Short mmCIF file of C-alpha atoms in Angstrom, two decimals:
data_model
loop_
_atom_site.label_atom_id
_atom_site.label_comp_id
_atom_site.label_asym_id
_atom_site.label_seq_id
_atom_site.Cartn_x
_atom_site.Cartn_y
_atom_site.Cartn_z
CA MET X 9 4.11 4.01 -24.95
CA PRO X 10 3.11 6.81 -22.57
CA HIS X 11 6.66 7.83 -21.69
CA ALA X 12 7.60 8.61 -25.28
CA ALA X 13 5.57 11.82 -25.34
CA ALA X 14 6.85 13.30 -22.09
CA GLU X 15 9.56 15.95 -21.94
CA PRO X 16 12.06 16.03 -19.07
CA VAL X 17 10.90 18.24 -16.25
CA SER X 18 13.33 20.85 -15.01
CA PRO X 19 14.17 20.38 -11.33
CA SER X 20 13.80 24.11 -10.76
CA SER X 21 10.14 23.89 -11.72
CA TYR X 22 9.48 21.86 -8.57
CA ARG X 23 10.29 24.80 -6.32
CA HIS X 24 6.87 26.29 -7.07
CA PRO X 25 4.26 25.46 -4.38
CA SER X 26 2.11 23.66 -6.95
CA ALA X 27 4.92 21.09 -7.35
CA ALA X 28 3.93 19.43 -4.08
CA ARG X 29 0.32 19.24 -5.24
CA ARG X 30 1.28 17.72 -8.60
CA LEU X 31 3.56 15.15 -7.01
CA SER X 32 0.96 14.34 -4.36
CA LEU X 33 -1.71 13.79 -7.01
CA ALA X 34 0.67 11.61 -9.02
CA GLY X 35 1.44 9.49 -5.97
CA LEU X 36 -2.20 9.20 -4.93
CA ALA X 37 -3.16 8.09 -8.44
CA ALA X 38 -0.33 5.56 -8.79
CA VAL X 39 -0.90 4.02 -5.36
CA GLY X 40 -4.68 4.10 -5.84
CA VAL X 41 -4.67 2.07 -9.05
CA SER X 42 -1.89 -0.32 -8.03
CA PHE X 43 -3.16 -1.13 -4.54
CA GLY X 44 -6.85 -0.17 -4.63
CA PHE X 45 -7.51 -1.70 -8.05
CA ALA X 46 -4.78 -4.16 -9.06
CA ARG X 47 -4.13 -5.67 -5.64
CA TYR X 48 -7.35 -5.46 -3.65
CA GLY X 49 -9.73 -5.62 -6.62
CA TYR X 50 -9.06 -9.35 -6.85
CA GLY X 51 -10.53 -9.93 -3.41
CA LEU X 52 -13.56 -7.73 -4.11
CA PHE X 53 -14.49 -9.66 -7.24
CA LEU X 54 -13.22 -13.10 -6.22
CA PRO X 55 -16.68 -14.72 -5.74
CA ASP X 56 -17.76 -13.70 -9.27
CA ILE X 57 -14.41 -14.64 -10.82
CA ARG X 58 -14.42 -18.04 -9.12
CA ALA X 59 -17.97 -18.70 -10.26
CA GLU X 60 -17.25 -17.89 -13.92
CA PHE X 61 -13.96 -19.79 -14.19
CA ASP X 62 -14.86 -22.55 -11.72
CA LEU X 63 -11.56 -22.01 -9.93
CA PRO X 64 -10.62 -24.57 -7.28
CA LEU X 65 -9.24 -23.28 -4.00
CA SER X 66 -5.81 -24.62 -4.93
CA VAL X 67 -5.69 -22.26 -7.92
CA VAL X 68 -6.95 -19.36 -5.80
CA GLY X 69 -4.11 -20.01 -3.37
CA MET X 70 -1.60 -20.27 -6.20
CA ILE X 71 -2.71 -16.91 -7.55
CA GLY X 72 -2.29 -15.30 -4.14
CA SER X 73 1.19 -16.75 -3.68
CA ALA X 74 2.28 -15.81 -7.19
CA THR X 75 1.12 -12.20 -6.87
CA TYR X 76 2.95 -11.78 -3.57
CA ALA X 77 6.09 -13.36 -5.02
CA GLY X 78 5.93 -10.97 -7.96
CA TYR X 79 5.37 -8.08 -5.58
CA LEU X 80 8.47 -8.94 -3.55
CA GLY X 81 10.52 -9.50 -6.70
CA ALA X 82 9.55 -6.06 -7.98
CA LEU X 83 10.56 -4.52 -4.66
CA LEU X 84 14.01 -6.08 -4.86
CA LEU X 85 14.52 -4.80 -8.40
CA VAL X 86 13.35 -1.32 -7.41
CA GLY X 87 15.84 -1.19 -4.55
CA LEU X 88 18.69 -2.21 -6.83
CA CYS X 89 17.79 -0.04 -9.82
CA ALA X 90 16.34 3.14 -8.31
CA ALA X 91 19.58 5.13 -8.21
CA ARG X 92 20.45 4.14 -11.79
CA VAL X 93 17.19 4.77 -13.63
CA GLY X 94 15.25 7.21 -11.45
CA PRO X 95 11.63 7.10 -10.24
CA ARG X 96 9.89 7.81 -13.55
CA VAL X 97 10.99 4.57 -15.23
CA LEU X 98 10.05 2.40 -12.25
CA VAL X 99 6.62 3.95 -11.74
CA THR X 100 5.97 3.68 -15.48
CA ILE X 101 6.80 -0.04 -15.39
CA GLY X 102 4.38 -0.46 -12.50
CA GLY X 103 1.64 1.52 -14.22
CA CYS X 104 2.03 -0.43 -17.44
CA SER X 105 1.97 -3.70 -15.46
CA ALA X 106 -1.29 -2.66 -13.80
CA THR X 107 -2.84 -1.50 -17.09
CA ALA X 108 -1.88 -4.56 -19.11
CA GLY X 109 -2.57 -7.01 -16.30
CA MET X 110 -6.07 -5.72 -15.56
CA ALA X 111 -6.91 -5.54 -19.27
CA ILE X 112 -5.86 -9.19 -19.63
CA VAL X 113 -8.07 -10.11 -16.67
CA ALA X 114 -11.04 -8.29 -18.20
CA LEU X 115 -10.63 -10.07 -21.55
CA ALA X 116 -9.50 -13.52 -20.33
CA GLN X 117 -11.52 -16.48 -21.55
CA GLN X 118 -9.45 -19.25 -19.94
CA TRP X 119 -8.12 -19.37 -16.41
CA PRO X 120 -4.39 -19.45 -17.38
CA TRP X 121 -4.82 -16.02 -18.99
CA LEU X 122 -6.73 -14.86 -15.94
CA VAL X 123 -3.87 -15.96 -13.68
CA ALA X 124 -1.29 -14.30 -15.92
CA GLY X 125 -3.19 -11.01 -15.81
CA LEU X 126 -3.67 -11.10 -12.06
CA VAL X 127 -0.01 -11.89 -11.42
CA LEU X 128 1.18 -9.15 -13.78
CA ALA X 129 -1.16 -6.59 -12.22
CA GLY X 130 -0.17 -7.79 -8.75
CA THR X 131 3.45 -6.78 -9.31
CA SER X 132 2.50 -3.12 -9.82
CA PRO X 133 2.43 -2.14 -6.11
CA GLY X 134 6.03 -3.31 -5.79
CA TRP X 135 7.08 -1.04 -8.66
CA VAL X 136 5.24 2.17 -7.88
CA TRP X 137 5.23 2.94 -4.15
CA ALA X 138 8.87 2.99 -3.07
CA PRO X 139 10.17 5.21 -5.94
CA PHE X 140 8.16 8.12 -4.61
CA SER X 141 10.64 8.35 -1.74
CA ASP X 142 13.30 9.37 -4.26
CA ALA X 143 10.89 11.49 -6.30
CA VAL X 144 9.87 13.51 -3.26
CA ASP X 145 13.46 13.84 -2.05
CA ARG X 146 14.69 15.05 -5.44
CA ALA X 147 11.79 17.30 -6.37
CA LEU X 148 10.67 19.05 -3.19
CA PRO X 149 12.36 21.29 -0.62
CA PRO X 150 12.98 19.75 2.83
CA GLY X 151 9.98 21.33 4.52
CA ARG X 152 7.49 19.66 2.18
CA ARG X 153 8.90 16.17 1.76
CA GLU X 154 7.57 14.27 4.76
CA ARG X 155 4.05 15.66 4.48
CA VAL X 156 3.84 14.50 0.86
CA LEU X 157 5.30 11.10 1.77
CA ALA X 158 2.61 10.77 4.45
CA LEU X 159 -0.14 11.71 2.00
CA ILE X 160 0.68 9.38 -0.90
CA PRO X 161 -0.25 6.02 0.76
CA SER X 162 -3.84 7.21 1.29
CA GLY X 163 -4.31 6.66 -2.45
CA THR X 164 -5.18 3.08 -1.49
CA ALA X 165 -8.28 4.35 0.30
CA PHE X 166 -9.42 6.31 -2.73
CA GLY X 167 -8.88 3.28 -4.95
CA VAL X 168 -10.88 1.00 -2.66
CA ALA X 169 -13.61 3.64 -2.32
CA VAL X 170 -13.99 3.56 -6.12
CA ALA X 171 -13.62 -0.21 -6.52
CA GLY X 172 -16.18 -1.01 -3.81
CA PRO X 173 -19.16 0.72 -5.45
CA LEU X 174 -18.16 -0.73 -8.82
CA ALA X 175 -18.31 -4.19 -7.24
CA MET X 176 -21.82 -3.41 -6.00
CA VAL X 177 -23.18 -2.45 -9.43
CA MET X 178 -21.00 -4.59 -11.72
CA TYR X 179 -21.44 -7.99 -10.13
CA GLY X 180 -22.12 -11.38 -11.65
CA THR X 181 -21.01 -11.58 -15.28
CA ALA X 182 -20.59 -7.77 -15.41
CA TRP X 183 -17.40 -7.91 -13.33
CA ARG X 184 -15.33 -7.68 -16.52
CA TYR X 185 -16.54 -4.14 -17.17
CA ALA X 186 -15.21 -3.07 -13.78
CA TRP X 187 -11.78 -4.43 -14.66
CA LEU X 188 -11.84 -2.53 -17.95
CA VAL X 189 -12.57 0.62 -15.94
CA PHE X 190 -9.65 -0.29 -13.67
CA ALA X 191 -7.34 -0.68 -16.68
CA ILE X 192 -8.38 2.67 -18.15
CA GLY X 193 -7.82 4.35 -14.79
CA ALA X 194 -4.38 2.76 -14.49
CA PHE X 195 -3.43 3.98 -17.96
CA ALA X 196 -4.52 7.54 -17.15
CA ALA X 197 -2.59 7.49 -13.86
CA THR X 198 0.51 6.21 -15.66
CA VAL X 199 0.39 8.97 -18.28
CA TYR X 200 0.07 11.61 -15.57
CA ASN X 201 2.99 10.18 -13.60
CA VAL X 202 5.19 10.13 -16.70
CA ARG X 203 4.53 13.84 -17.13
CA VAL X 204 5.14 14.76 -13.48
CA LEU X 205 7.91 12.56 -12.07
CA PRO X 206 11.60 13.48 -12.33
CA SER X 207 13.54 11.35 -14.79
CA GLY X 208 17.05 9.99 -14.97
CA PRO X 209 19.42 8.74 -12.28
CA ALA X 210 20.27 10.62 -9.13
CA ALA X 211 22.70 13.52 -9.42
CA PRO X 212 26.40 12.48 -9.37
CA ALA X 213 27.06 14.48 -6.20
CA ARG X 214 24.34 12.59 -4.39
CA GLU X 215 25.62 9.27 -5.70
CA ARG X 216 29.09 10.00 -4.35
CA ARG X 217 27.66 10.65 -0.89
CA ALA X 218 25.68 7.39 -0.93
CA ALA X 219 27.51 4.23 0.07
CA ALA X 220 27.28 1.10 -2.06
CA LEU X 221 24.33 -1.12 -1.24
CA SER X 222 25.22 -4.03 1.03
CA LEU X 223 23.88 -5.78 4.09
CA SER X 224 26.06 -3.56 6.25
CA TRP X 225 24.46 -0.49 4.64
CA PHE X 226 21.01 -1.66 5.75
CA ALA X 227 22.20 -2.67 9.24
CA ARG X 228 22.12 0.71 10.88
CA ARG X 229 20.64 2.33 13.96
CA GLY X 230 16.86 2.44 13.86
CA VAL X 231 16.41 -0.39 11.37
CA ALA X 232 15.34 -3.10 13.86
CA PRO X 233 12.22 -1.34 15.22
CA LEU X 234 11.32 -0.14 11.73
CA ALA X 235 11.58 -3.66 10.30
CA LEU X 236 9.60 -5.18 13.18
CA THR X 237 6.90 -2.56 12.75
CA ALA X 238 6.69 -3.22 9.01
CA LEU X 239 6.52 -6.98 9.60
CA SER X 240 3.74 -6.61 12.16
CA TYR X 241 1.85 -4.13 9.99
CA GLY X 242 1.94 -6.59 7.11
CA CYS X 243 0.72 -9.43 9.33
CA THR X 244 -2.12 -7.60 11.05
CA GLY X 245 -3.31 -5.84 7.91
CA SER X 246 -3.37 -8.96 5.74
CA VAL X 247 -5.17 -11.03 8.40
CA TYR X 248 -7.86 -8.35 8.66
CA TRP X 249 -8.27 -8.17 4.87
CA LEU X 250 -8.43 -11.96 4.68
CA LEU X 251 -10.90 -12.72 7.47
CA ALA X 252 -13.03 -9.63 8.06
CA VAL X 253 -15.78 -10.26 5.50
CA ASP X 254 -15.93 -14.02 6.11
CA THR X 255 -16.28 -13.38 9.84
CA ILE X 256 -19.11 -10.85 9.58
CA THR X 257 -20.89 -12.92 6.92
CA ALA X 258 -20.71 -16.05 9.10
CA ALA X 259 -22.09 -14.01 12.00
CA GLY X 260 -25.13 -13.07 9.93
CA VAL X 261 -24.74 -9.30 9.57
CA SER X 262 -25.98 -9.40 5.98
CA GLY X 263 -26.73 -11.74 3.13
CA GLY X 264 -23.08 -12.44 2.41
CA GLY X 265 -21.19 -12.88 -0.80
CA SER X 266 -19.57 -10.25 -2.96
CA ARG X 267 -22.13 -7.56 -2.07
CA THR X 268 -21.18 -7.82 1.62
CA ALA X 269 -17.51 -7.49 0.75
CA ALA X 270 -18.18 -4.50 -1.49
CA VAL X 271 -20.20 -2.62 1.14
CA PHE X 272 -17.73 -3.33 3.93
CA TRP X 273 -14.65 -2.31 1.95
CA THR X 274 -16.39 0.76 0.57
CA ILE X 275 -16.99 1.94 4.13
CA THR X 276 -13.37 1.15 4.95
CA GLY X 277 -12.12 3.02 1.89
CA VAL X 278 -14.26 6.09 2.48
CA ALA X 279 -13.14 6.23 6.11
CA GLY X 280 -9.56 5.76 4.96
CA MET X 281 -9.75 8.92 2.87
CA THR X 282 -9.13 10.81 6.08
CA GLY X 283 -5.57 9.57 5.62
CA VAL X 284 -4.95 12.76 3.64
CA ALA X 285 -4.61 14.44 7.04
CA THR X 286 -1.93 12.01 8.23
CA GLY X 287 0.89 14.47 7.62
CA ALA X 288 -0.76 17.04 9.87
CA VAL X 289 -1.25 14.39 12.58
CA PHE X 290 2.42 13.41 12.38
CA ALA X 291 3.43 17.05 12.57
CA ARG X 292 1.37 17.59 15.71
CA LEU X 293 2.00 14.33 17.57
CA GLY X 294 5.40 13.25 16.27
CA LEU X 295 6.11 9.77 14.93
CA ARG X 296 6.32 8.00 18.29
CA ARG X 297 2.87 8.99 19.55
CA SER X 298 1.42 8.58 16.06
CA HIS X 299 2.88 5.06 15.97
CA VAL X 300 1.18 4.14 19.25
CA LEU X 301 -2.13 5.68 18.13
CA ILE X 302 -2.11 3.87 14.77
CA PHE X 303 -1.44 0.41 16.17
CA SER X 304 -3.85 0.93 19.04
CA LEU X 305 -6.63 1.68 16.54
CA LEU X 306 -5.65 -1.31 14.39
CA SER X 307 -5.84 -3.47 17.50
CA VAL X 308 -9.28 -2.16 18.43
CA ALA X 309 -10.55 -2.63 14.86
CA ALA X 310 -9.52 -6.30 14.84
CA ALA X 311 -10.77 -6.86 18.39
CA LEU X 312 -14.22 -5.52 17.49
CA LEU X 313 -14.62 -8.22 14.84
CA TRP X 314 -13.55 -10.80 17.41
CA ALA X 315 -15.95 -9.54 20.07
CA ALA X 316 -18.96 -8.34 18.05
CA PRO X 317 -18.93 -9.64 14.47
CA GLY X 318 -22.71 -10.02 14.43
CA THR X 319 -23.62 -6.44 15.34
CA PRO X 320 -23.85 -3.68 12.71
CA LEU X 321 -22.48 -1.17 15.23
CA GLY X 322 -19.39 -3.26 15.98
CA VAL X 323 -18.75 -4.06 12.32
CA GLY X 324 -19.26 -0.47 11.19
CA LEU X 325 -17.03 0.91 13.92
CA SER X 326 -14.35 -1.63 13.05
CA ALA X 327 -14.37 -0.56 9.39
CA ILE X 328 -14.32 3.14 10.32
CA LEU X 329 -11.32 2.63 12.63
CA TYR X 330 -9.44 0.29 10.34
CA GLY X 331 -9.57 2.48 7.23
CA PRO X 332 -7.72 5.55 8.58
CA SER X 333 -5.34 3.57 10.80
CA PHE X 334 -4.34 1.21 7.98
CA MET X 335 -3.63 4.14 5.62
CA ALA X 336 -1.76 6.01 8.36
CA GLY X 337 0.34 2.90 9.02
CA SER X 338 1.60 3.00 5.45
CA ALA X 339 2.40 6.69 5.83
CA LEU X 340 4.25 6.01 9.08
CA LEU X 341 6.51 3.48 7.38
CA ALA X 342 7.20 5.84 4.47
CA VAL X 343 8.19 8.80 6.66
CA TRP X 344 10.09 6.71 9.20
CA SER X 345 12.05 4.92 6.48
CA TYR X 346 12.91 8.24 4.85
CA GLN X 347 14.42 9.40 8.14
CA VAL X 348 16.42 6.20 8.64
CA PHE X 349 17.72 6.05 5.02
CA PRO X 350 18.08 9.70 3.96
CA GLU X 351 20.84 9.20 1.37
CA ARG X 352 19.01 6.47 -0.62
CA PRO X 353 15.32 6.80 0.22
CA THR X 354 13.97 4.36 -2.38
CA ALA X 355 16.49 1.61 -1.58
CA GLY X 356 15.76 1.97 2.13
CA PHE X 357 12.01 2.04 1.66
CA SER X 358 12.15 -0.99 -0.64
CA ALA X 359 13.80 -2.89 2.21
CA THR X 360 11.14 -1.63 4.62
CA VAL X 361 8.30 -2.66 2.33
CA PHE X 362 10.01 -6.02 1.79
CA PHE X 363 9.52 -6.74 5.50
CA LEU X 364 5.93 -5.59 5.11
CA GLY X 365 5.54 -8.06 2.25
CA VAL X 366 6.99 -10.90 4.30
CA GLY X 367 4.42 -10.11 6.98
CA THR X 368 1.70 -10.07 4.34
CA ILE X 369 2.66 -13.61 3.34
CA ALA X 370 3.24 -14.97 6.84
CA GLY X 371 0.12 -13.42 8.35
CA PRO X 372 -2.54 -15.20 6.27
CA ALA X 373 -0.65 -18.51 6.38
CA THR X 374 -0.46 -18.44 10.18
CA ALA X 375 -3.99 -17.11 10.54
CA GLY X 376 -5.31 -19.85 8.28
CA VAL X 377 -3.87 -22.56 10.52
CA LEU X 378 -5.22 -20.82 13.62
CA ALA X 379 -8.64 -20.32 12.02
CA ASP X 380 -8.88 -23.99 11.04
CA ARG X 381 -8.26 -25.04 14.64
CA HIS X 382 -10.00 -22.33 16.64
CA GLY X 383 -12.10 -20.28 14.22
CA ALA X 384 -11.60 -17.03 12.31
CA GLN X 385 -12.42 -14.91 15.35
CA ALA X 386 -9.47 -16.41 17.22
CA ALA X 387 -7.18 -15.39 14.36
CA LEU X 388 -8.56 -11.84 14.50
CA LEU X 389 -7.94 -11.77 18.25
CA ALA X 390 -4.34 -12.83 17.62
CA ALA X 391 -4.01 -9.99 15.09
CA ALA X 392 -5.38 -7.54 17.66
CA ILE X 393 -2.85 -8.72 20.25
CA LEU X 394 0.01 -8.43 17.75
CA ALA X 395 -1.03 -4.89 16.81
CA ALA X 396 -1.19 -3.89 20.47
CA ALA X 397 2.24 -5.40 21.11
CA THR X 398 3.66 -3.44 18.19
CA CYS X 399 3.10 -0.22 20.11
CA SER X 400 6.30 -1.16 21.98
CA THR X 401 8.42 -1.02 18.80
CA ALA X 402 8.14 2.77 18.55
CA LEU X 403 11.42 4.56 19.14
CA PRO X 404 11.72 6.86 22.17
CA SER X 405 12.21 9.62 19.60
CA ALA X 406 11.69 8.56 15.99
CA LYS X 407 14.87 9.93 14.45
CA GLY X 408 14.30 13.47 15.53
CA ALA X 409 10.60 13.88 14.80
CA GLY X 410 9.53 16.22 17.53
CA PRO X 411 6.21 16.19 19.35
CA ARG X 412 4.85 19.21 17.53
CA ARG X 413 6.23 19.06 14.00
CA LEU X 414 7.98 16.86 11.51
CA ARG X 415 11.70 17.22 11.35
CA ARG X 416 12.74 19.65 8.61
CA ARG X 417 15.92 18.49 6.90
CA ALA X 418 18.72 20.91 6.32
CA SER X 419 21.01 18.60 4.38
CA PRO X 420 22.57 20.18 1.29
CA ARG X 421 21.00 19.30 -2.01
CA PRO X 422 23.11 18.08 -4.92
#
């Protein structure tokens, strides 16, 4: 197992400036393989997978529901166990889930094995993302934490930017080779994270300051707008991922099929790479104005596919706007949650991402009903309206994040 070869990393070693770079790279890699490969790779290769295994739509729906259920289950376990085992163990579990799951998918000869691999790989995002809140808090000085937290979610864009071109060249029966590449990438990312992340439970002094987890612990000032924002972000994002390619294909932008999906999501992923600058944007604008900007751009991106799904300009602009705003939305939730739950960052962020997951489940279900009755474009319009309405959930001042810079914490370290 990868973790057997790693030696504990001294906390003092993280004070060096390169510590932030190492932790950022570890987070980008873990999020990239778990979201960009394990989660969104299924959608990129779904036409080829369905064709080979002759999957009925009922099985496709079952796979989607099972992966989301596993994702939420992993989040709950992370929130409960983070303080006891530390971030390294949780991220390692997620990395191993992604590696094993995607390898099973690549080698599966019957659809039950395919489903098992997809579900196992689909749990990995629930394991890997939230623990970085604790890792960053424990390993970095206050002035660096929120910028790194804002950077890590953009790993999804890098993962999609790699997966998209692979889907363009490894289509048809060659899709299995892409999933082997995914599995190898996940293994490499896991090994690197084992070497970089802090191990063990939180320091005793920090544990004494943290209250026991309970519903009353989560019910604190600032939670309601954060939870509503996460719920809306999950809804709008999942509806866009679900309906974007079908809408532009039906409108006749290109020939359709898996190649259309690959090109569209590659553009989205490449544009989303600009998410590496999210921390600087937050520092300049503050969380409130960044919140309004992000959801305004998400609204415009969805509205463009409602208004002009048959024009290359409208489709391209939608992808270019959606990529950075979607990645920045993840960063917003990470930083905002860290400010609301400073004493137990991973537990708090797990709760935040749980609301995101609920939105991810509710969004497609609601959009599917709306699309059946009024068409996919109507569902995209509803997503655009929801994103615009979410601008109102921003706090007047997001827990102290000023208009020019991120708040720098001065709380004593254990």
